[in-house]
Every structure is written in structure tokens, then in C-alpha cells.
PDB file of C-alpha atoms in Angstrom:
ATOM      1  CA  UNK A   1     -40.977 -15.138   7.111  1.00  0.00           C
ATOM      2  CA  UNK A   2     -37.595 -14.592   8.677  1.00  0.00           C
ATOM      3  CA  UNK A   3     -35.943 -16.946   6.029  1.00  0.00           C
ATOM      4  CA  UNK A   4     -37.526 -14.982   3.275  1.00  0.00           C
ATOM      5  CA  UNK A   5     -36.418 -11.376   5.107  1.00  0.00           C
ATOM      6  CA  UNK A   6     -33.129 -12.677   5.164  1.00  0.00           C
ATOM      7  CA  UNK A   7     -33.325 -14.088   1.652  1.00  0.00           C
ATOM      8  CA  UNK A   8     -34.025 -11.119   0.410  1.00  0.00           C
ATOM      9  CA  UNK A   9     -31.222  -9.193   2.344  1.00  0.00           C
ATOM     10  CA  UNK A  10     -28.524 -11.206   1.067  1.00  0.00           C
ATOM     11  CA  UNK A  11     -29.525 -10.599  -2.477  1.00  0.00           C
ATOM     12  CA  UNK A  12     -29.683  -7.117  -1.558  1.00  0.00           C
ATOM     13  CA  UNK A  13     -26.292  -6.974  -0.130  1.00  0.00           C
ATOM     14  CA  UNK A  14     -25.036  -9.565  -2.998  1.00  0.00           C
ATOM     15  CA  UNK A  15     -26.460  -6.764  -5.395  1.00  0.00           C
ATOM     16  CA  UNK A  16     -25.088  -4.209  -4.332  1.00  0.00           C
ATOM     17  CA  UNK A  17     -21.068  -5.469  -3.936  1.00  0.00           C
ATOM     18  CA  UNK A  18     -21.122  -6.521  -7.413  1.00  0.00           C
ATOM     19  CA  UNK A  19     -22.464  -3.156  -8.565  1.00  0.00           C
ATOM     20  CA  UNK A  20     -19.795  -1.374  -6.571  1.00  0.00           C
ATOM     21  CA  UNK A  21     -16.738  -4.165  -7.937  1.00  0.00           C
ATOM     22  CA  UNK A  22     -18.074  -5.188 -11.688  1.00  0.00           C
ATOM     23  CA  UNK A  23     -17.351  -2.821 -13.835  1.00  0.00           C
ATOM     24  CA  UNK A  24     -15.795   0.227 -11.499  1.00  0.00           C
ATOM     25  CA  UNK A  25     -12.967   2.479 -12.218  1.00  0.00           C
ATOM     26  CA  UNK A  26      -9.724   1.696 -11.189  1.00  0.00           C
ATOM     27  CA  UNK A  27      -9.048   2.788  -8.260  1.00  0.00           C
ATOM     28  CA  UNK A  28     -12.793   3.197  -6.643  1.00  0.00           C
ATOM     29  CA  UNK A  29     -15.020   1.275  -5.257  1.00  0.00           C
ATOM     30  CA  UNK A  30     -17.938   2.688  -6.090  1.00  0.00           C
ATOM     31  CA  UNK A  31     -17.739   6.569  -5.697  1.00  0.00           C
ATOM     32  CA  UNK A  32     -15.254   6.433  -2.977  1.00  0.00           C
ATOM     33  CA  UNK A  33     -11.663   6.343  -4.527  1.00  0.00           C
ATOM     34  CA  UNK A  34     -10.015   3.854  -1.936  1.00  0.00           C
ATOM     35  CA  UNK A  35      -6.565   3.972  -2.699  1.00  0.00           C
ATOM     36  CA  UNK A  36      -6.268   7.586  -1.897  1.00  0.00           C
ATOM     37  CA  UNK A  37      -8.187   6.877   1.492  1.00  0.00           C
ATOM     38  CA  UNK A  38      -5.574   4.061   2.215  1.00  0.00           C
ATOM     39  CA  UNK A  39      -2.708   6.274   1.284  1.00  0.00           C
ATOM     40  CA  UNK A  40      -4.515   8.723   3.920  1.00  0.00           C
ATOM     41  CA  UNK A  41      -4.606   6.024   6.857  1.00  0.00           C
ATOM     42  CA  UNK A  42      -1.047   5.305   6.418  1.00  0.00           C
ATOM     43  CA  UNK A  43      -0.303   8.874   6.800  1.00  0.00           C
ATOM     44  CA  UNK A  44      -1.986   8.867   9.651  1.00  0.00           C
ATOM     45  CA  UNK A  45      -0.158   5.884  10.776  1.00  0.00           C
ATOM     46  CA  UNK A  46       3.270   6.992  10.396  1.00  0.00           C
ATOM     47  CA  UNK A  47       2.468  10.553  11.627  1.00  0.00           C
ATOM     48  CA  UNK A  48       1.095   8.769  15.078  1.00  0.00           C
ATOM     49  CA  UNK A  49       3.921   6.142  15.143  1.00  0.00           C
ATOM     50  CA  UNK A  50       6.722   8.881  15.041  1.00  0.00           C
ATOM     51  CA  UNK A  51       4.918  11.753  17.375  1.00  0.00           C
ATOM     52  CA  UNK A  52       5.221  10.264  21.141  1.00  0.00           C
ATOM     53  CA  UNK A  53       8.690  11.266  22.388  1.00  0.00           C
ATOM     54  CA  UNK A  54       8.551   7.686  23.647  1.00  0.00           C
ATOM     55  CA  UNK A  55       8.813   5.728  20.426  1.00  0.00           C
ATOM     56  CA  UNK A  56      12.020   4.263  19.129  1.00  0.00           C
ATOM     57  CA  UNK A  57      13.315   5.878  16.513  1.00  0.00           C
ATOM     58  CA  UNK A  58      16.598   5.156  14.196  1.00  0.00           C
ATOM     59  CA  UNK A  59      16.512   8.826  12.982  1.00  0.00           C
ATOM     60  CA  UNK A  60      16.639  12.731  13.699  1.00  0.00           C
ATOM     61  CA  UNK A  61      13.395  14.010  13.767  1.00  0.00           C
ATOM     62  CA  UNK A  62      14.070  16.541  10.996  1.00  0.00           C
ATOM     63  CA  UNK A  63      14.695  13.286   9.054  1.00  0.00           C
ATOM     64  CA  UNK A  64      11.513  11.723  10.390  1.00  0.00           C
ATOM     65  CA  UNK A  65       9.763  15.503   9.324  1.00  0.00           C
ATOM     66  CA  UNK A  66      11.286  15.309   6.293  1.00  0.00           C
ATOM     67  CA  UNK A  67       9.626  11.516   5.384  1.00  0.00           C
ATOM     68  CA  UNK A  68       6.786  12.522   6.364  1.00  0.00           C
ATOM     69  CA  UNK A  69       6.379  15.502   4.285  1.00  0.00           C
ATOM     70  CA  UNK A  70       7.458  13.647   1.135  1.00  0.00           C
ATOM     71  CA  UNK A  71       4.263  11.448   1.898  1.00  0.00           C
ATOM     72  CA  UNK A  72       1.920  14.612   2.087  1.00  0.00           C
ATOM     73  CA  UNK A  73       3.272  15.616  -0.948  1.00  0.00           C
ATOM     74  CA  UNK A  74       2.721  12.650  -2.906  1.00  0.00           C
ATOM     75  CA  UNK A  75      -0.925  12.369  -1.413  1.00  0.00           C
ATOM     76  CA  UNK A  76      -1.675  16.003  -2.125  1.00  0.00           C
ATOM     77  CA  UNK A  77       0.037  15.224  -5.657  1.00  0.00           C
ATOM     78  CA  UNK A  78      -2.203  11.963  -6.400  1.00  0.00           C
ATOM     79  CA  UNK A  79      -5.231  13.844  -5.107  1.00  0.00           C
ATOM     80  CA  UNK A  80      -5.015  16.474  -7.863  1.00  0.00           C
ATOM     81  CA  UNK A  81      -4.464  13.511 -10.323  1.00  0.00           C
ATOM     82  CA  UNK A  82      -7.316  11.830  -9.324  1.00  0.00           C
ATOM     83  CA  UNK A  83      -9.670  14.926  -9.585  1.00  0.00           C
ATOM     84  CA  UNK A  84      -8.105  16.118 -13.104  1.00  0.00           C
ATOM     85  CA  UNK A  85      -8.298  12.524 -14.365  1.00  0.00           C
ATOM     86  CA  UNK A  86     -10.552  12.542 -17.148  1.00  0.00           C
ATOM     87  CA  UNK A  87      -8.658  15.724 -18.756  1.00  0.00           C
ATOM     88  CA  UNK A  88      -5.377  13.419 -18.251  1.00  0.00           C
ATOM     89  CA  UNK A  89      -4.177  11.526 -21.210  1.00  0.00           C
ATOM     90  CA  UNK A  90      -4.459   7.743 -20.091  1.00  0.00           C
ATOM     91  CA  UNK A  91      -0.572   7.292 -20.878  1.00  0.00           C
ATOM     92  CA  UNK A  92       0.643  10.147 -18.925  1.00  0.00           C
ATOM     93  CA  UNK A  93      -1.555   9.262 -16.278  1.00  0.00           C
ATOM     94  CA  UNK A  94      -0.211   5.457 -15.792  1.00  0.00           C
ATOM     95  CA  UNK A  95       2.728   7.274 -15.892  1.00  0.00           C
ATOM     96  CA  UNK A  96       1.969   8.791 -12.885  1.00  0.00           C
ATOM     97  CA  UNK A  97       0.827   5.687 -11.449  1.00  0.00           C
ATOM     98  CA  UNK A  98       4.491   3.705 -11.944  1.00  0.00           C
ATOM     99  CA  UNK A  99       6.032   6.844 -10.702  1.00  0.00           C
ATOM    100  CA  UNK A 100       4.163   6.823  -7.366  1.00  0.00           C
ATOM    101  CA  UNK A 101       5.202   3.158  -7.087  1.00  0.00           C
ATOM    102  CA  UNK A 102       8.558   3.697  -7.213  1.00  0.00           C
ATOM    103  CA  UNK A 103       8.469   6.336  -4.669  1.00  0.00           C
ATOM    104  CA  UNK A 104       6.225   4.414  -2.422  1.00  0.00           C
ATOM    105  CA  UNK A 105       8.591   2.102  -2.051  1.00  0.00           C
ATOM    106  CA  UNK A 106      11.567   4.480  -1.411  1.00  0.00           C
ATOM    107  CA  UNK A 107       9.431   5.970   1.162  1.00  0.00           C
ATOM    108  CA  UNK A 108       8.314   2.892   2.900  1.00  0.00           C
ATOM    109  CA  UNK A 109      11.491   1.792   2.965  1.00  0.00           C
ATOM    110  CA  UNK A 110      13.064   4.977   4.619  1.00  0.00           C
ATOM    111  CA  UNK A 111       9.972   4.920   6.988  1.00  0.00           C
ATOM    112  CA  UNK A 112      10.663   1.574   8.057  1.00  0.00           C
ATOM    113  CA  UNK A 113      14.652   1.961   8.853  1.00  0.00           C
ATOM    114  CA  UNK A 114      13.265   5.222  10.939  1.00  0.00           C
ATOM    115  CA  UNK A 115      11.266   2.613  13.146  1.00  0.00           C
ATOM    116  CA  UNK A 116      14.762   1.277  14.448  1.00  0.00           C
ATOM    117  CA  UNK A 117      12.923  -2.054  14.753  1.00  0.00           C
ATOM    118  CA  UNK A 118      12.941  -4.980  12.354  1.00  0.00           C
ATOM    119  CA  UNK A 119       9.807  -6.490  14.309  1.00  0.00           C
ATOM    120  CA  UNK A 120       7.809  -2.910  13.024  1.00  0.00           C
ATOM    121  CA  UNK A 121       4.670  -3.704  11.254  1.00  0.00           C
ATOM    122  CA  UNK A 122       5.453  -1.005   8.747  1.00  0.00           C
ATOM    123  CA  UNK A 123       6.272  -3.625   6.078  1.00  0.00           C
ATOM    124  CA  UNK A 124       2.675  -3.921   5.242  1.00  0.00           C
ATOM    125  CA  UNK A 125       2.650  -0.414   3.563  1.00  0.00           C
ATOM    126  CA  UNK A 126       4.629  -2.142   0.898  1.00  0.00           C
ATOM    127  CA  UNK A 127       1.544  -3.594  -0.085  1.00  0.00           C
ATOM    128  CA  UNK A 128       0.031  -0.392  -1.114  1.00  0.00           C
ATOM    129  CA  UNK A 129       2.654   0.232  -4.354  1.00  0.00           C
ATOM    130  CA  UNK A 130       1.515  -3.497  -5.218  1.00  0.00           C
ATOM    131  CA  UNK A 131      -1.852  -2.443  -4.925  1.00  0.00           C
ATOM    132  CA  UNK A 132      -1.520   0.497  -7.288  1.00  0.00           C
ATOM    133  CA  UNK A 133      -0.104  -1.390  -9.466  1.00  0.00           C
ATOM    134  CA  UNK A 134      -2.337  -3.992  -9.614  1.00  0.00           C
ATOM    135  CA  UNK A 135      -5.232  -1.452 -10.350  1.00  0.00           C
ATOM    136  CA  UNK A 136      -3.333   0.825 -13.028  1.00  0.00           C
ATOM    137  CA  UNK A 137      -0.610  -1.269 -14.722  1.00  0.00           C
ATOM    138  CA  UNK A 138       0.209  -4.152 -17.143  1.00  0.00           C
ATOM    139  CA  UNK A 139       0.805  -7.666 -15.236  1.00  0.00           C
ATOM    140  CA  UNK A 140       4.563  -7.630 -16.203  1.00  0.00           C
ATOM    141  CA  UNK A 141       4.731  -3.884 -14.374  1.00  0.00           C
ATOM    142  CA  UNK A 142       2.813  -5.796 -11.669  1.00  0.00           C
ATOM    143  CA  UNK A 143       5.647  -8.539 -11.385  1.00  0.00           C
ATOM    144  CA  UNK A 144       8.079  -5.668 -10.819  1.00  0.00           C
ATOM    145  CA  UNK A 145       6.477  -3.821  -8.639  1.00  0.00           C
ATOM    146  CA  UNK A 146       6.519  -6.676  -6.149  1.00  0.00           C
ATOM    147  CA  UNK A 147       9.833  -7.647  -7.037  1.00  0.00           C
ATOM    148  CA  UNK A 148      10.615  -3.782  -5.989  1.00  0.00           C
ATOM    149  CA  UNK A 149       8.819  -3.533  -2.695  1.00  0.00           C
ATOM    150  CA  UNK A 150      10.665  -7.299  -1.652  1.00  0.00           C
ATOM    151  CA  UNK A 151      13.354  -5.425  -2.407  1.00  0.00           C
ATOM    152  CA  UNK A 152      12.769  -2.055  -0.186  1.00  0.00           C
ATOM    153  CA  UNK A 153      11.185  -4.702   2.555  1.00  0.00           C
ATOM    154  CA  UNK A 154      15.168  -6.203   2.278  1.00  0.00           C
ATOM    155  CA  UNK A 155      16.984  -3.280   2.176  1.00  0.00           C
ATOM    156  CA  UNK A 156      15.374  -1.920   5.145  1.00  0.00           C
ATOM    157  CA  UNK A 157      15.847  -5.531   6.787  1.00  0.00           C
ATOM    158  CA  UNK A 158      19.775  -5.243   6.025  1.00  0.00           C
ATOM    159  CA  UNK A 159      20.202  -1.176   7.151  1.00  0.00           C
ATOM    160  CA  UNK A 160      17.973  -2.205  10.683  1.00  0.00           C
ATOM    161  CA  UNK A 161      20.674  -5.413  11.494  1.00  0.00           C
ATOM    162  CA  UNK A 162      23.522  -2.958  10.834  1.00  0.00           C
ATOM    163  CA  UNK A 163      21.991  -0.135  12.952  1.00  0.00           C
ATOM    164  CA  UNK A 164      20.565  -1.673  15.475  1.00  0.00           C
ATOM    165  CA  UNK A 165      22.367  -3.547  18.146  1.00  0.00           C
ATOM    166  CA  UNK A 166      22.018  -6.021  20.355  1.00  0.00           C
ATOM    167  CA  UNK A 167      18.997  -4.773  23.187  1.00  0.00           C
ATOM    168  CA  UNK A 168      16.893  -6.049  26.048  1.00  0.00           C
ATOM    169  CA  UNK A 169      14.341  -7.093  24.025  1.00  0.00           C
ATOM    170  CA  UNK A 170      17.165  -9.027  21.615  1.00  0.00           C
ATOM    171  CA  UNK A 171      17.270  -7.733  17.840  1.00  0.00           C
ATOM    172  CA  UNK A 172      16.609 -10.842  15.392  1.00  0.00           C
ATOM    173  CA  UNK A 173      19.840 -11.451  13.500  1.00  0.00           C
ATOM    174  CA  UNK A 174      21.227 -13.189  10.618  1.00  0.00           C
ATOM    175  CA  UNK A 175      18.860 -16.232   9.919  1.00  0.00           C
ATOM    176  CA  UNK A 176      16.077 -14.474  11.344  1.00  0.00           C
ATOM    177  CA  UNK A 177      16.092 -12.184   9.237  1.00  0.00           C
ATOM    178  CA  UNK A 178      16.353 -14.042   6.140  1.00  0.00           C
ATOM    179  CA  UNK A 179      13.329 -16.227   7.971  1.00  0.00           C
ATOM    180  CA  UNK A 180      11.564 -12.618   8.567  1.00  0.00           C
ATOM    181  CA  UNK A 181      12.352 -11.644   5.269  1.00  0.00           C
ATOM    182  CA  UNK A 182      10.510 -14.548   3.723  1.00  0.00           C
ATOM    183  CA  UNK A 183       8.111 -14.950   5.539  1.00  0.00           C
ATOM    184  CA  UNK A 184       6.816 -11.001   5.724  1.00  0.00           C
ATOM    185  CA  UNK A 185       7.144 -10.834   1.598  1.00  0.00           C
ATOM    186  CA  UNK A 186       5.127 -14.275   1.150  1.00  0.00           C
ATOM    187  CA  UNK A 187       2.577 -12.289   2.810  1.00  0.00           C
ATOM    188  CA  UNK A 188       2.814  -9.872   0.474  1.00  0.00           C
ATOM    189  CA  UNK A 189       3.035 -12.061  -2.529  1.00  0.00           C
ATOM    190  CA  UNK A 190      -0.207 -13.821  -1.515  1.00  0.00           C
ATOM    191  CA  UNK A 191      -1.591 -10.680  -1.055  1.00  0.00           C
ATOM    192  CA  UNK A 192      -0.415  -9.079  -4.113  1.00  0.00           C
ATOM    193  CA  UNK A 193      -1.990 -12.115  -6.129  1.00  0.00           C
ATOM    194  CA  UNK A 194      -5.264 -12.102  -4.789  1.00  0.00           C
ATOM    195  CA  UNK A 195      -5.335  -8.367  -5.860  1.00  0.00           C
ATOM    196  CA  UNK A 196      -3.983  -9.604  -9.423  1.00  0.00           C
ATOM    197  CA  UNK A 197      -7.019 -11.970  -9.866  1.00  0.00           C
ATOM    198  CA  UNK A 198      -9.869  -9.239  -8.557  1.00  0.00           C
ATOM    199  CA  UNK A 199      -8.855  -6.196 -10.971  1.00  0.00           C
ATOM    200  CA  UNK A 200      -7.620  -8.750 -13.644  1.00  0.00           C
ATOM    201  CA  UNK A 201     -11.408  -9.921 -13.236  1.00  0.00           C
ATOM    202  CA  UNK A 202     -13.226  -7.285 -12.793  1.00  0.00           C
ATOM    203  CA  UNK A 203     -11.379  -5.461 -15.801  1.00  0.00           C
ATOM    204  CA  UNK A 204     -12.867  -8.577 -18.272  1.00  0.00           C
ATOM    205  CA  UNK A 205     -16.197  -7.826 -16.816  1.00  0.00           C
ATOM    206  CA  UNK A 206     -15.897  -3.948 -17.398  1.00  0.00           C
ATOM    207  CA  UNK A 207     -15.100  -4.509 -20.879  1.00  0.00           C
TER     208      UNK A 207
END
């Protein structure tokens, strides 16, 4: 009896994950639109990571204020997409979608030289632009938006070991960051591809 209960839960659960990822909008999972719920957390994320008067920072806090208000923005922004969507033309809407790329990694990047560390985990927000890519755009717009956020991820690598100075704790420098650099944007990539393969999936499903 207990084998068959649990059969018949796993075929439940089975069931019910394919409904939510065959076939779904970009975007969603099911009725819950989980890119703008990501792009939430991370607001969160920064907000909390810049708000005790104990954190390091590499920044004014006007400068800090003014980062974080250009992410409200561009959630509040992508939030009125998303509910206007259908009365969007498809083309001005993906255009939408490369321009919030493109800012996410400007953003990202400037959020991660405010850190004032190299060792901040901020450098997996980079993986959100490849994510919304991923979901809205062609697979050559895909290859640039990670070639763009390996970019911002070395650019912010490069201002933080100019800034930053030697400190108790011991700031990586030169090869170590080159080592940090790889080895924090292979995470991405592998990241990045297993996103590639789901939506390029689930997209031949849907159609």
C-alpha cells in the first residue's frame, strides 16, 4: 500500500512540473512570473547588504541610494511590462527585454564595485540578465548577453584591485583575480547553458 501511495504521488508531482514547464510563457512558471520575483529578491538583497552602517562599502551612500533606485525603477518598469504584455507588440516588447539586459549588467556591475570587496557574492546577479535572455531572446543575443555580464563581472574585478588596497583580511591580487575571474564566470557559463537547453526545450514543446 505504501509503495502504491507513493507511486501515485510521484506521478502526481511528475504531473504537475511538466504542466507548470511544457508549454508556459516565457518568463512564468506557471501563473507566477519568476523573473520579476527574482529581480525582487535581489532588491532585497542589495537593499539589506548596503543598510547596516557596518558593511564595507567602496561608495557614498547617495551613490549607493542612487543604485539602488535605478533598480526600483527598472523593477517597477518591467512590472508594468509584464502586466500590459499582451497589448505589447512582441518586437517592442523583446526590445524591452535586451534593454533591461544591458542595464542589468551596468547595474550589477556598479553594485558590485560599491561592495568594496572582490570576494562579494554579488557576481551571481549577473546571472539574472543571462536568464532574461535566455527566456526572451534569439541564441546569438543569448551568446552576448553572457559575453556582456563576463564582461561587467571583469570590469568590476579590475575597478575593486585598483580601489581597494591591501587589508587585514588581504585583497586577492593580480593572478587571483584572473583565477577569480574564471572561475566565478564558468559558473555562470554552466549556468547560463543549462538555462539555454530548458527554454530552448520547452519552447519546441510549446510549439
Amino acid at each position: 500500500m505504501k509503495s502504491q501511495g507513493g507511486g501515485r504521488l510521484e506521478r502526481f508531482l511528475s504531473g504537475r512540473l511538466s504542466h507548470l514547464l511544457s508549454g508556459r510563457t516565457p518568463g512564468m512558471l506557471g501563473k507566477i512570473p519568476y523573473l520579476l520575483c527574482l529581480r525582487g529578491c535581489v532588491l532585497c538583497v542589495v537593499g539589506v547588504r548596503f543598510a547596516f552602517p557596518w558593511s564595507r562599502k567602496a561608495g557614498s551612500m547617495s551613490q549607493i541610494a542612487a543604485m539602488f533606485a535605478a533598480m526600483l525603477i527598472m523593477l517597477v518598469v518591467l512590472v508594468a511590462l509584464h502586466w500590459r504584455r499582451e497589448k505589447i507588440r512582441a518586437k517592442a516588447y523583446r526590445r524591452a527585454m535586451v534593454i533591461s539586459v544591458l542595464a542589468d549588467v551596468a547595474l550589477f556591475t556598479w553594485a558590485y564595485i560599491l561592495t568594496g570587496r572582490v570576494t562579494s557574492d554579488f557576481f551571481m546577479f549577473y546571472y539574472l540578465p543571462i536568464l532574461t535572455a535566455a527566456e526572451y531572446l534569439d541564441l546569438s543575443e543569448i551568446g552576448v548577453a553572457i559575453l556582456l555580464a563576463l564582461g561587467g563581472l571583469g570590469v568590476g574585478l579590475s575597478f575593486l584591485s585598483i580601489q581597494v588596497r591591501a587589508s587585514t583580511i588581504g585583497d586577492p591580487k593580480g593572478i587571483d583575480l584572473i583565477a577569480m575571474w574564471v572561475t566565478r564566470g564558468g559558473f555562470l557559463v554552466l549556468f547560463a547553458l543549462v538555462s539555454i537547453v530548458r527554454t530552448r526545450l520547452q519552447r519546441n514543446e510549446s510549439w
